[in-house]
PDB file of C-alpha atoms in Angstrom:
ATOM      1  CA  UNK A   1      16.908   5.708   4.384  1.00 54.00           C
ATOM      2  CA  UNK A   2      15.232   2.426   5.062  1.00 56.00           C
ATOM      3  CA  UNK A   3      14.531   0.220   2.171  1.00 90.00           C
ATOM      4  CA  UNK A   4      12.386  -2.916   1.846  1.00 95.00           C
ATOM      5  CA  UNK A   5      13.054  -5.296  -0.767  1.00 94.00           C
ATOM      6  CA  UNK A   6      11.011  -8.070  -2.898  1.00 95.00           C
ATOM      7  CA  UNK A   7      12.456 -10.188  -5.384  1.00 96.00           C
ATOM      8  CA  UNK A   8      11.792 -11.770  -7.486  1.00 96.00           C
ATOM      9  CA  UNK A   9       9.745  -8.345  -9.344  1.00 95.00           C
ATOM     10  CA  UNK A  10       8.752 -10.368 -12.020  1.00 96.00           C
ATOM     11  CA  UNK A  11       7.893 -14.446 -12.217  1.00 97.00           C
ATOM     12  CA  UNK A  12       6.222 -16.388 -14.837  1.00 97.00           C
ATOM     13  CA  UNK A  13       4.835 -19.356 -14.055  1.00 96.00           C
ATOM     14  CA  UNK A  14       2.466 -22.728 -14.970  1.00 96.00           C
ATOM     15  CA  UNK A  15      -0.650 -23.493 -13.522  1.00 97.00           C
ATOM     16  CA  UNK A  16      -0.033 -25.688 -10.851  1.00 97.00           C
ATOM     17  CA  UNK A  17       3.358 -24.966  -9.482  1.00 97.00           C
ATOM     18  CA  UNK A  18       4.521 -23.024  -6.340  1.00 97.00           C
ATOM     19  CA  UNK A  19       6.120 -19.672  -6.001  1.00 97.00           C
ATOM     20  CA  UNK A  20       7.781 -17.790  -3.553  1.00 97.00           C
ATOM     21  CA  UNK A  21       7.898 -14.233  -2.933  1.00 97.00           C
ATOM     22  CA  UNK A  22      10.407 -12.298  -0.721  1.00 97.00           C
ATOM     23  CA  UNK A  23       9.998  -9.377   1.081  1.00 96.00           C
ATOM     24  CA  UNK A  24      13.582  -8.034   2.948  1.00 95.00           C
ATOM     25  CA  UNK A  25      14.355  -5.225   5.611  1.00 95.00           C
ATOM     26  CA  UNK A  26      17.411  -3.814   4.443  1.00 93.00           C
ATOM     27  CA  UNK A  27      18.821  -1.699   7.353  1.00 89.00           C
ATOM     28  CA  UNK A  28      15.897  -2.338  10.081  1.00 92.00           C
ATOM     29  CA  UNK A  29      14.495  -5.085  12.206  1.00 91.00           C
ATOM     30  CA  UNK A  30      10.462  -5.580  11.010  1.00 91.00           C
ATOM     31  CA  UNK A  31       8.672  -7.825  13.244  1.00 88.00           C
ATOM     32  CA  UNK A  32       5.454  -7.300  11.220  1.00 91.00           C
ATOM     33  CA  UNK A  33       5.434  -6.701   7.785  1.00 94.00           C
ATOM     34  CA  UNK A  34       2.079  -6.926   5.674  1.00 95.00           C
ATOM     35  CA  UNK A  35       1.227  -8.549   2.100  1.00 97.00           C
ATOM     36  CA  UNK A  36      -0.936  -6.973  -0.013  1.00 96.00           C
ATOM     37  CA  UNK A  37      -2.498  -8.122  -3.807  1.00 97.00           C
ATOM     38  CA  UNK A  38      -3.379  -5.737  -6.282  1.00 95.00           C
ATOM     39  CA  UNK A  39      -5.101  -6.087  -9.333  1.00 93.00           C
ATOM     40  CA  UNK A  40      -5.299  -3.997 -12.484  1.00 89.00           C
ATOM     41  CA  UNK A  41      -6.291  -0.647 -12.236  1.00 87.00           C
ATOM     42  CA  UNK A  42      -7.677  -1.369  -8.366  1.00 91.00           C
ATOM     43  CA  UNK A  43      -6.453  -0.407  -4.933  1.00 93.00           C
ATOM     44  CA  UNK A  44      -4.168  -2.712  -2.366  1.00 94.00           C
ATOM     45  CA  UNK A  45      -5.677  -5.349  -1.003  1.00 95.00           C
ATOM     46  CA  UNK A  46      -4.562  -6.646   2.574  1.00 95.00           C
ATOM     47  CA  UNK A  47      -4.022  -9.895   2.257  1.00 97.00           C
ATOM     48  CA  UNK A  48      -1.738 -11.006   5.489  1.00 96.00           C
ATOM     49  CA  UNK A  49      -0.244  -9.763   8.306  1.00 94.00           C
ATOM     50  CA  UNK A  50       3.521 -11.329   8.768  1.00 91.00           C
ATOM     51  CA  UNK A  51       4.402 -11.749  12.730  1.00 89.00           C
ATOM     52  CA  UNK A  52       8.402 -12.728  13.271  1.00 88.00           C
ATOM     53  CA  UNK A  53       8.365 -16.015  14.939  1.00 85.00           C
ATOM     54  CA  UNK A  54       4.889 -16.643  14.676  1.00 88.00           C
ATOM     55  CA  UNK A  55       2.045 -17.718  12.598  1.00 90.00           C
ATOM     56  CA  UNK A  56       0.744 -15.122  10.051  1.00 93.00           C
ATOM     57  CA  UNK A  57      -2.255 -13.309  10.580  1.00 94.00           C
ATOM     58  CA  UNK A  58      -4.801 -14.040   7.611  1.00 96.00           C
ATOM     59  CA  UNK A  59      -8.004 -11.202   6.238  1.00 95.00           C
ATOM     60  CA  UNK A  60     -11.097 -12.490   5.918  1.00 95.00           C
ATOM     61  CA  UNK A  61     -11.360 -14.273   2.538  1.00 94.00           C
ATOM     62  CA  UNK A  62      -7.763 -14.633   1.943  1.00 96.00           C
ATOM     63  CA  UNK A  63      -6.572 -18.868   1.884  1.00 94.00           C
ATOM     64  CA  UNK A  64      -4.083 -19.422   4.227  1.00 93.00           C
ATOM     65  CA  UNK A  65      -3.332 -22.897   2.883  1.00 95.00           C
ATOM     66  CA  UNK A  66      -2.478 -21.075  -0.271  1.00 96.00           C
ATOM     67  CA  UNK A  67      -0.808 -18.099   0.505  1.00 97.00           C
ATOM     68  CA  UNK A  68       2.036 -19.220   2.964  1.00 96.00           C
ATOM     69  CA  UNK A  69       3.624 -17.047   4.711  1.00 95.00           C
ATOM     70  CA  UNK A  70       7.191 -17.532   6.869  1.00 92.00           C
ATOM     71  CA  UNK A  71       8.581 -14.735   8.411  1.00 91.00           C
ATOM     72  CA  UNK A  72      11.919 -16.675  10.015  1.00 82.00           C
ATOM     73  CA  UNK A  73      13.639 -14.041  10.510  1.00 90.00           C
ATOM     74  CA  UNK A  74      13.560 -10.097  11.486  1.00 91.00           C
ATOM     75  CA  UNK A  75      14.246  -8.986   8.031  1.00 93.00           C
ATOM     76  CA  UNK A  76      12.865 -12.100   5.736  1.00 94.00           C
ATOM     77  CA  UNK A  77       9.049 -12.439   5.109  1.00 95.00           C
ATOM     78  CA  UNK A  78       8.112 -14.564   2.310  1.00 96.00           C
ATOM     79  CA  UNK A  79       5.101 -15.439   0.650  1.00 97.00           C
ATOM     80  CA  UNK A  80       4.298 -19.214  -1.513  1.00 97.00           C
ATOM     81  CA  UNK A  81       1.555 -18.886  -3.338  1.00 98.00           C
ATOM     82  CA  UNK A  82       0.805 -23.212  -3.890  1.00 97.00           C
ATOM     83  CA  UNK A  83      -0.730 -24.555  -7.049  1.00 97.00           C
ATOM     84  CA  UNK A  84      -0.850 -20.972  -8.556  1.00 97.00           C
ATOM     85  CA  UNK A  85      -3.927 -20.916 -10.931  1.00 96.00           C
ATOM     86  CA  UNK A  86      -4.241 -17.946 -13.595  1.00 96.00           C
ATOM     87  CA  UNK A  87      -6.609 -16.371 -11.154  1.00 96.00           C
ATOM     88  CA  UNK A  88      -3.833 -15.731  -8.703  1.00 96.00           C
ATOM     89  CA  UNK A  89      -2.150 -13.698 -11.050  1.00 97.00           C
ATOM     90  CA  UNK A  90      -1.611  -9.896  -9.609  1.00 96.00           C
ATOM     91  CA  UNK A  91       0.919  -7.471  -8.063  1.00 96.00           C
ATOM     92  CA  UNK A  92       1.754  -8.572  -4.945  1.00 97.00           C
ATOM     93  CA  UNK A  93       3.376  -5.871  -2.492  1.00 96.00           C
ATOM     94  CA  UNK A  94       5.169  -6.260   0.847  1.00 96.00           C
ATOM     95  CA  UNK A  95       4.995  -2.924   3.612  1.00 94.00           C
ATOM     96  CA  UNK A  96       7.156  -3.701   6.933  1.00 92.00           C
ATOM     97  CA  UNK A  97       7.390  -0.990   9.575  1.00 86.00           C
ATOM     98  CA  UNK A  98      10.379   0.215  11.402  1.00 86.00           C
ATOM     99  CA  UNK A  99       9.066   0.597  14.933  1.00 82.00           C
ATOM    100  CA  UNK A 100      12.307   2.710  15.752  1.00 85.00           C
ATOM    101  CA  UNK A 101      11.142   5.505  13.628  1.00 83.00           C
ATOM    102  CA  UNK A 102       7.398   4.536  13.386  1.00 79.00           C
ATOM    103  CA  UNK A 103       7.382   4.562   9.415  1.00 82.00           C
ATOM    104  CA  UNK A 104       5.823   2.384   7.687  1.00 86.00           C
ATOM    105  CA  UNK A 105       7.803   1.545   4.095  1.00 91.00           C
ATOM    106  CA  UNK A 106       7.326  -0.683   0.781  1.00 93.00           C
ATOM    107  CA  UNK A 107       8.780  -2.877  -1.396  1.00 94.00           C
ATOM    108  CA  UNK A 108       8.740  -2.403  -5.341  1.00 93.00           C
ATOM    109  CA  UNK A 109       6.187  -5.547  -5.712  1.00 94.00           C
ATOM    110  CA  UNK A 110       6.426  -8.534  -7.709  1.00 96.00           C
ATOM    111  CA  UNK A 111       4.451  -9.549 -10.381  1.00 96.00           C
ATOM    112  CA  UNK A 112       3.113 -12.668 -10.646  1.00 97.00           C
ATOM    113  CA  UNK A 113       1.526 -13.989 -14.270  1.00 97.00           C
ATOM    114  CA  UNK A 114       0.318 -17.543 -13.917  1.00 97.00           C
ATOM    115  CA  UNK A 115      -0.055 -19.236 -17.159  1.00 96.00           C
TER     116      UNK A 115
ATOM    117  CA  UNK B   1      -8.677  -8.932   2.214  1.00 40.00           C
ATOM    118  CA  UNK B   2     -10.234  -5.425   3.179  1.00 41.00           C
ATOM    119  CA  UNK B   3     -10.133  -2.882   0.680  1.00 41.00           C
ATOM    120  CA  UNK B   4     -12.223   0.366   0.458  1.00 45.00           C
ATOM    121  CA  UNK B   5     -14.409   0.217  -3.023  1.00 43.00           C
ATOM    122  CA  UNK B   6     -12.948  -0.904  -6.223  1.00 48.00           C
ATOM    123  CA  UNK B   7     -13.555   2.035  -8.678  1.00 61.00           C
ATOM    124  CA  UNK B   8     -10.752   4.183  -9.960  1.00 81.00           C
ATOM    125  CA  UNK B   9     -11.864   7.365 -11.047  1.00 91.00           C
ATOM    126  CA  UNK B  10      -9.942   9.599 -12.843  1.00 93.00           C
ATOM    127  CA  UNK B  11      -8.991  13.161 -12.364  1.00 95.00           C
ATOM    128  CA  UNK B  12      -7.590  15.279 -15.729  1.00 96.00           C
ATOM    129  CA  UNK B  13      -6.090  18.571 -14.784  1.00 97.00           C
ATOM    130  CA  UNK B  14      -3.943  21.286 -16.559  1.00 97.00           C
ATOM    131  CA  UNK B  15      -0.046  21.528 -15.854  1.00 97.00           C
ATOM    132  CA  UNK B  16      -0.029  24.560 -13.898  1.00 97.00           C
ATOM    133  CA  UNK B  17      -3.196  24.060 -12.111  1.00 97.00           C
ATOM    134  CA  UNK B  18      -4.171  22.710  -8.220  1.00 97.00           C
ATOM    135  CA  UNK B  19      -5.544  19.433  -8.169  1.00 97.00           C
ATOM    136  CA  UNK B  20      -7.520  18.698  -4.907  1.00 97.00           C
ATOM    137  CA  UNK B  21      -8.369  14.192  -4.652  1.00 97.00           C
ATOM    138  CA  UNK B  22     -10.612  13.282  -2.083  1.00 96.00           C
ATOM    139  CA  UNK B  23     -10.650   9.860  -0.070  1.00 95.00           C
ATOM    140  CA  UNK B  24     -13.441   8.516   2.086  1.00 94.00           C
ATOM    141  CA  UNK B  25     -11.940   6.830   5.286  1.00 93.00           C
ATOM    142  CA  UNK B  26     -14.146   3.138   6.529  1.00 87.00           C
ATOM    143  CA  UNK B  27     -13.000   3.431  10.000  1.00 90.00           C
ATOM    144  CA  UNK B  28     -14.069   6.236  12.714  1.00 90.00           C
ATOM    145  CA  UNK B  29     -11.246   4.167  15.412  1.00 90.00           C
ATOM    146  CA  UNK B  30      -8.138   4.902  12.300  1.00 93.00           C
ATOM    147  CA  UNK B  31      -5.960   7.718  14.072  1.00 92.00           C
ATOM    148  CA  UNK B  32      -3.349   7.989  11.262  1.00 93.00           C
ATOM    149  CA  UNK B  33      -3.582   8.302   7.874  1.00 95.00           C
ATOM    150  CA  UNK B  34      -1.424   8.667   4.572  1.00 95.00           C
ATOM    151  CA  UNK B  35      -0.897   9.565   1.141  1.00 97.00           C
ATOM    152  CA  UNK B  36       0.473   7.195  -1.429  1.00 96.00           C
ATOM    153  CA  UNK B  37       1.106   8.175  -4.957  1.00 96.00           C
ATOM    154  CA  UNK B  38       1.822   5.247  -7.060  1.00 95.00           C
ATOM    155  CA  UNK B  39       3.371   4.995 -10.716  1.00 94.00           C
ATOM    156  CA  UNK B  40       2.945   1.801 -12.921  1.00 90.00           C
ATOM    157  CA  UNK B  41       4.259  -0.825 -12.027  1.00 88.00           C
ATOM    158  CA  UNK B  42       5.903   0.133  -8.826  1.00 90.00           C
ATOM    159  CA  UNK B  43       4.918   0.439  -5.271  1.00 91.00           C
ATOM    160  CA  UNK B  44       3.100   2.915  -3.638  1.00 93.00           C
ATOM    161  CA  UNK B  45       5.474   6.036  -2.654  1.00 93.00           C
ATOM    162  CA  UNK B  46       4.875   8.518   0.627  1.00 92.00           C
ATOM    163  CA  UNK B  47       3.826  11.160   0.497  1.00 95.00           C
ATOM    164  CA  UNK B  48       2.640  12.540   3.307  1.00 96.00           C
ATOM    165  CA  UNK B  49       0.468  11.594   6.309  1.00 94.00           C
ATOM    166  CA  UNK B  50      -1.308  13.300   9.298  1.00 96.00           C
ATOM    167  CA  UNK B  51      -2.447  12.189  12.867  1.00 94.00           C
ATOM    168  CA  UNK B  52      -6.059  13.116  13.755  1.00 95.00           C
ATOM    169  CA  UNK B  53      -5.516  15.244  16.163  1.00 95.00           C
ATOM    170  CA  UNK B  54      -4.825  17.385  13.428  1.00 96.00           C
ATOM    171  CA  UNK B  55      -6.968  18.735  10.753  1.00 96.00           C
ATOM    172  CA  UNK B  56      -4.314  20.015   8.400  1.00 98.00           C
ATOM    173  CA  UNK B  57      -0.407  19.446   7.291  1.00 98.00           C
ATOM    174  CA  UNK B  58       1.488  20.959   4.887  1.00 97.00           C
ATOM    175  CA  UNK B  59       4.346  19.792   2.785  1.00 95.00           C
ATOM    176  CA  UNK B  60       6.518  20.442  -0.313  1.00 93.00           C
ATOM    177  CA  UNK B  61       3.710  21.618  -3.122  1.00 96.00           C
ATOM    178  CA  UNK B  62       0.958  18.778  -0.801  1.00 98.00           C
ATOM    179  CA  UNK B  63      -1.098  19.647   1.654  1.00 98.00           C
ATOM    180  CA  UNK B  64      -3.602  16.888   2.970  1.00 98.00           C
ATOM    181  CA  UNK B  65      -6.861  18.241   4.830  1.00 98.00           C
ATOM    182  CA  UNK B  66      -8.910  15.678   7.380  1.00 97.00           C
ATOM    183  CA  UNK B  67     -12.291  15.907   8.463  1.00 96.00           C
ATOM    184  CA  UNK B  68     -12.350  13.280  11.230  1.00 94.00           C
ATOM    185  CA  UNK B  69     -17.037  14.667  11.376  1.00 94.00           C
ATOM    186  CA  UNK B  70     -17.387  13.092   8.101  1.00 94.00           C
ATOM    187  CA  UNK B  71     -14.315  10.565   8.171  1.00 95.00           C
ATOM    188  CA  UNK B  72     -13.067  12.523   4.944  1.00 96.00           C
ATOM    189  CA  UNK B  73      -9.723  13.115   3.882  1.00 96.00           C
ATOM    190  CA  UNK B  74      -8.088  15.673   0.999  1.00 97.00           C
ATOM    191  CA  UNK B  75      -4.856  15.959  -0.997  1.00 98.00           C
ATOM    192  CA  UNK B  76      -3.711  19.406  -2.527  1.00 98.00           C
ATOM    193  CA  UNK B  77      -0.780  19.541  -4.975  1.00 98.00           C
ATOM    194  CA  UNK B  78      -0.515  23.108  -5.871  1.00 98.00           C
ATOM    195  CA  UNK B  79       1.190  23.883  -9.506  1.00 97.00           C
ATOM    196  CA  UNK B  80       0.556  20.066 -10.664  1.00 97.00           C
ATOM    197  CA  UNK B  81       3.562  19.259 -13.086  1.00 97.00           C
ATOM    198  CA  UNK B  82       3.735  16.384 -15.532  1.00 96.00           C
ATOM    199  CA  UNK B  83       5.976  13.758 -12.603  1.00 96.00           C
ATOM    200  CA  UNK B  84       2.799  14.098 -10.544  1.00 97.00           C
ATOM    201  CA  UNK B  85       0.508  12.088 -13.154  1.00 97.00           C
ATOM    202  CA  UNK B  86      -0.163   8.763 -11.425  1.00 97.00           C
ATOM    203  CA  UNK B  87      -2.568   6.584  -9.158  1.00 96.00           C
ATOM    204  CA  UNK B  88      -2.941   8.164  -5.294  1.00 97.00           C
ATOM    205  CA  UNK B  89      -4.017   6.394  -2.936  1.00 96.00           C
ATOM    206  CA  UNK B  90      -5.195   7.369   0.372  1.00 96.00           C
ATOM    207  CA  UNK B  91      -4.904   4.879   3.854  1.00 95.00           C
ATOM    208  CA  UNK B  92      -5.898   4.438   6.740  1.00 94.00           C
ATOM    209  CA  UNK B  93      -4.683   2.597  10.174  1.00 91.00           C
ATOM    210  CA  UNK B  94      -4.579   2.900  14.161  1.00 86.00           C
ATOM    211  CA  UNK B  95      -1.620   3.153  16.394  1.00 77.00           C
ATOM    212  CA  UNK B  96      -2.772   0.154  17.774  1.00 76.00           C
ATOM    213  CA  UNK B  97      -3.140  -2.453  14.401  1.00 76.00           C
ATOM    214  CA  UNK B  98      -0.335  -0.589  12.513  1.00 77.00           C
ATOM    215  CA  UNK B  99      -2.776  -2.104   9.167  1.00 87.00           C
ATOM    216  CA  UNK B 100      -2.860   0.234   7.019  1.00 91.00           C
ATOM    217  CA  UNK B 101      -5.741  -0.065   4.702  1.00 92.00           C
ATOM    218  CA  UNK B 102      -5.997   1.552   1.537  1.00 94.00           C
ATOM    219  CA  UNK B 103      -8.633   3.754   0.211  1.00 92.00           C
ATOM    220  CA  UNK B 104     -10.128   2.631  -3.519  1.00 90.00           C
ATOM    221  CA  UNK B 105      -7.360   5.324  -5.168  1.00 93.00           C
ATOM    222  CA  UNK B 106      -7.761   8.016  -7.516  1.00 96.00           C
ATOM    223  CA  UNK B 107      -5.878   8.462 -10.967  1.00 96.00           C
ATOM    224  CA  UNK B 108      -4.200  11.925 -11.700  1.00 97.00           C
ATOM    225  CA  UNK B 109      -3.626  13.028 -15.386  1.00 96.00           C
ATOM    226  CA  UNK B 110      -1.849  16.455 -16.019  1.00 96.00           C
ATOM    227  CA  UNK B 111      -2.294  17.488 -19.019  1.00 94.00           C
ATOM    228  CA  UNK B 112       0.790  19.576 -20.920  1.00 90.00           C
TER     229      UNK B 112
END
């Protein structure tokens, strides 16, 4: 079946540097995937919707100058979060939907420590 | 971001038994609606979903139960076996957003 995968699942980083997140169709075309965040022991969090060839659609409260979000291609959606601060430290999940078969799947996540 | 409540109870039930978790849906427009479980660590897995112009669908040992009055979903897992311990989550979107947004999720122990 379809498959959507992040890498990478696990990153370690400093305060203060960038990171990037990637979030891959495998078999399918996704014109929208979503981001989510998810902190300990809490529910997903929408964070972004990801439009191929366009800008990204942000939720209220989420920074779009520091979560940037590309989605170049029909099968690549990535996520930078700049000048990562210990705060932004979570589980952050990609979902894309294959319109062909109206399902909706997700990636594994990647978890992001910020030292 | 939206998110529905930020509590995670926690449900403890014996191997063997049903287990019945309830979700409370924000949106009276959301015509579609899932079940994720999700293990630690990972991302949330499908179960199984339902369109509301249903009230009920059945699957392998699930069955989820939605009460579009009240905005008020269920899941059943009959004969709960160790595997099933984990977080589940319900969500919620429209054919029209394709967001889904997830419900504050519900923690499943099974005890041996």
């Amino acid at each position: 079946g379809a498959v959507v995968s992040q890498h990478p699942s696990r990153v370690i980083c400093k305060s203060g540097t960038s990171v990037k997140i990637e979030c891959r169709s495998l078999d399918f075309q996704a014109t929208t995937m979503f981001w989510y965040r998810q902190f300990p022991k809490q529910s997903l969090m929408l964070m972004a919707t990801s439009n191929e060839g366009s800008k990204a659609t942000y939720e209220q409260g989420v920074e779009k100058d520091k979560f940037l979000i590309n989605h170049a291609s029909l099968t690549l959606s990535t996520l930078t979060v700049t000048s990562a601060h210990p705060e932004d430290s979570s589980f952050y999940i990609c979902s894309a939907w294959d319109r062909r078969s109206g399902e909706l799947f997700f990636g594994e996540g990647s978890r992001l420590t910020v030292l | 971001g939206e998110s529905v409540g930020l509590h995670l109870p926690t449900l403890s039930v014996q191997e063997g038994d049903n287990s019945i978790i309830n979700c409370a849906y924000s949106n009276s427009a959301s015509d579609y609606f899932i079940w994720y479980k999700q293990e630690s660590g990972k991302g949330p897995q499908f179960i199984i979903d339902i369109r509301s112009n249903m009230d009920k669908r059945q699957g392998q040992r699930v069955t989820v139960l939605l009460n579009k009055t009240v905005k008020h979903l269920s899941l059943q897992i009959a004969a709960t076996q160790p595997g099933d311990s984990a977080v589940y989550f319900c969500a919620e979107t429209s054919y029209s957003s394709y967001k889904l947004i997830f419900g504050s999720g519900t923690r499943l122990l099974v005890r041996p």
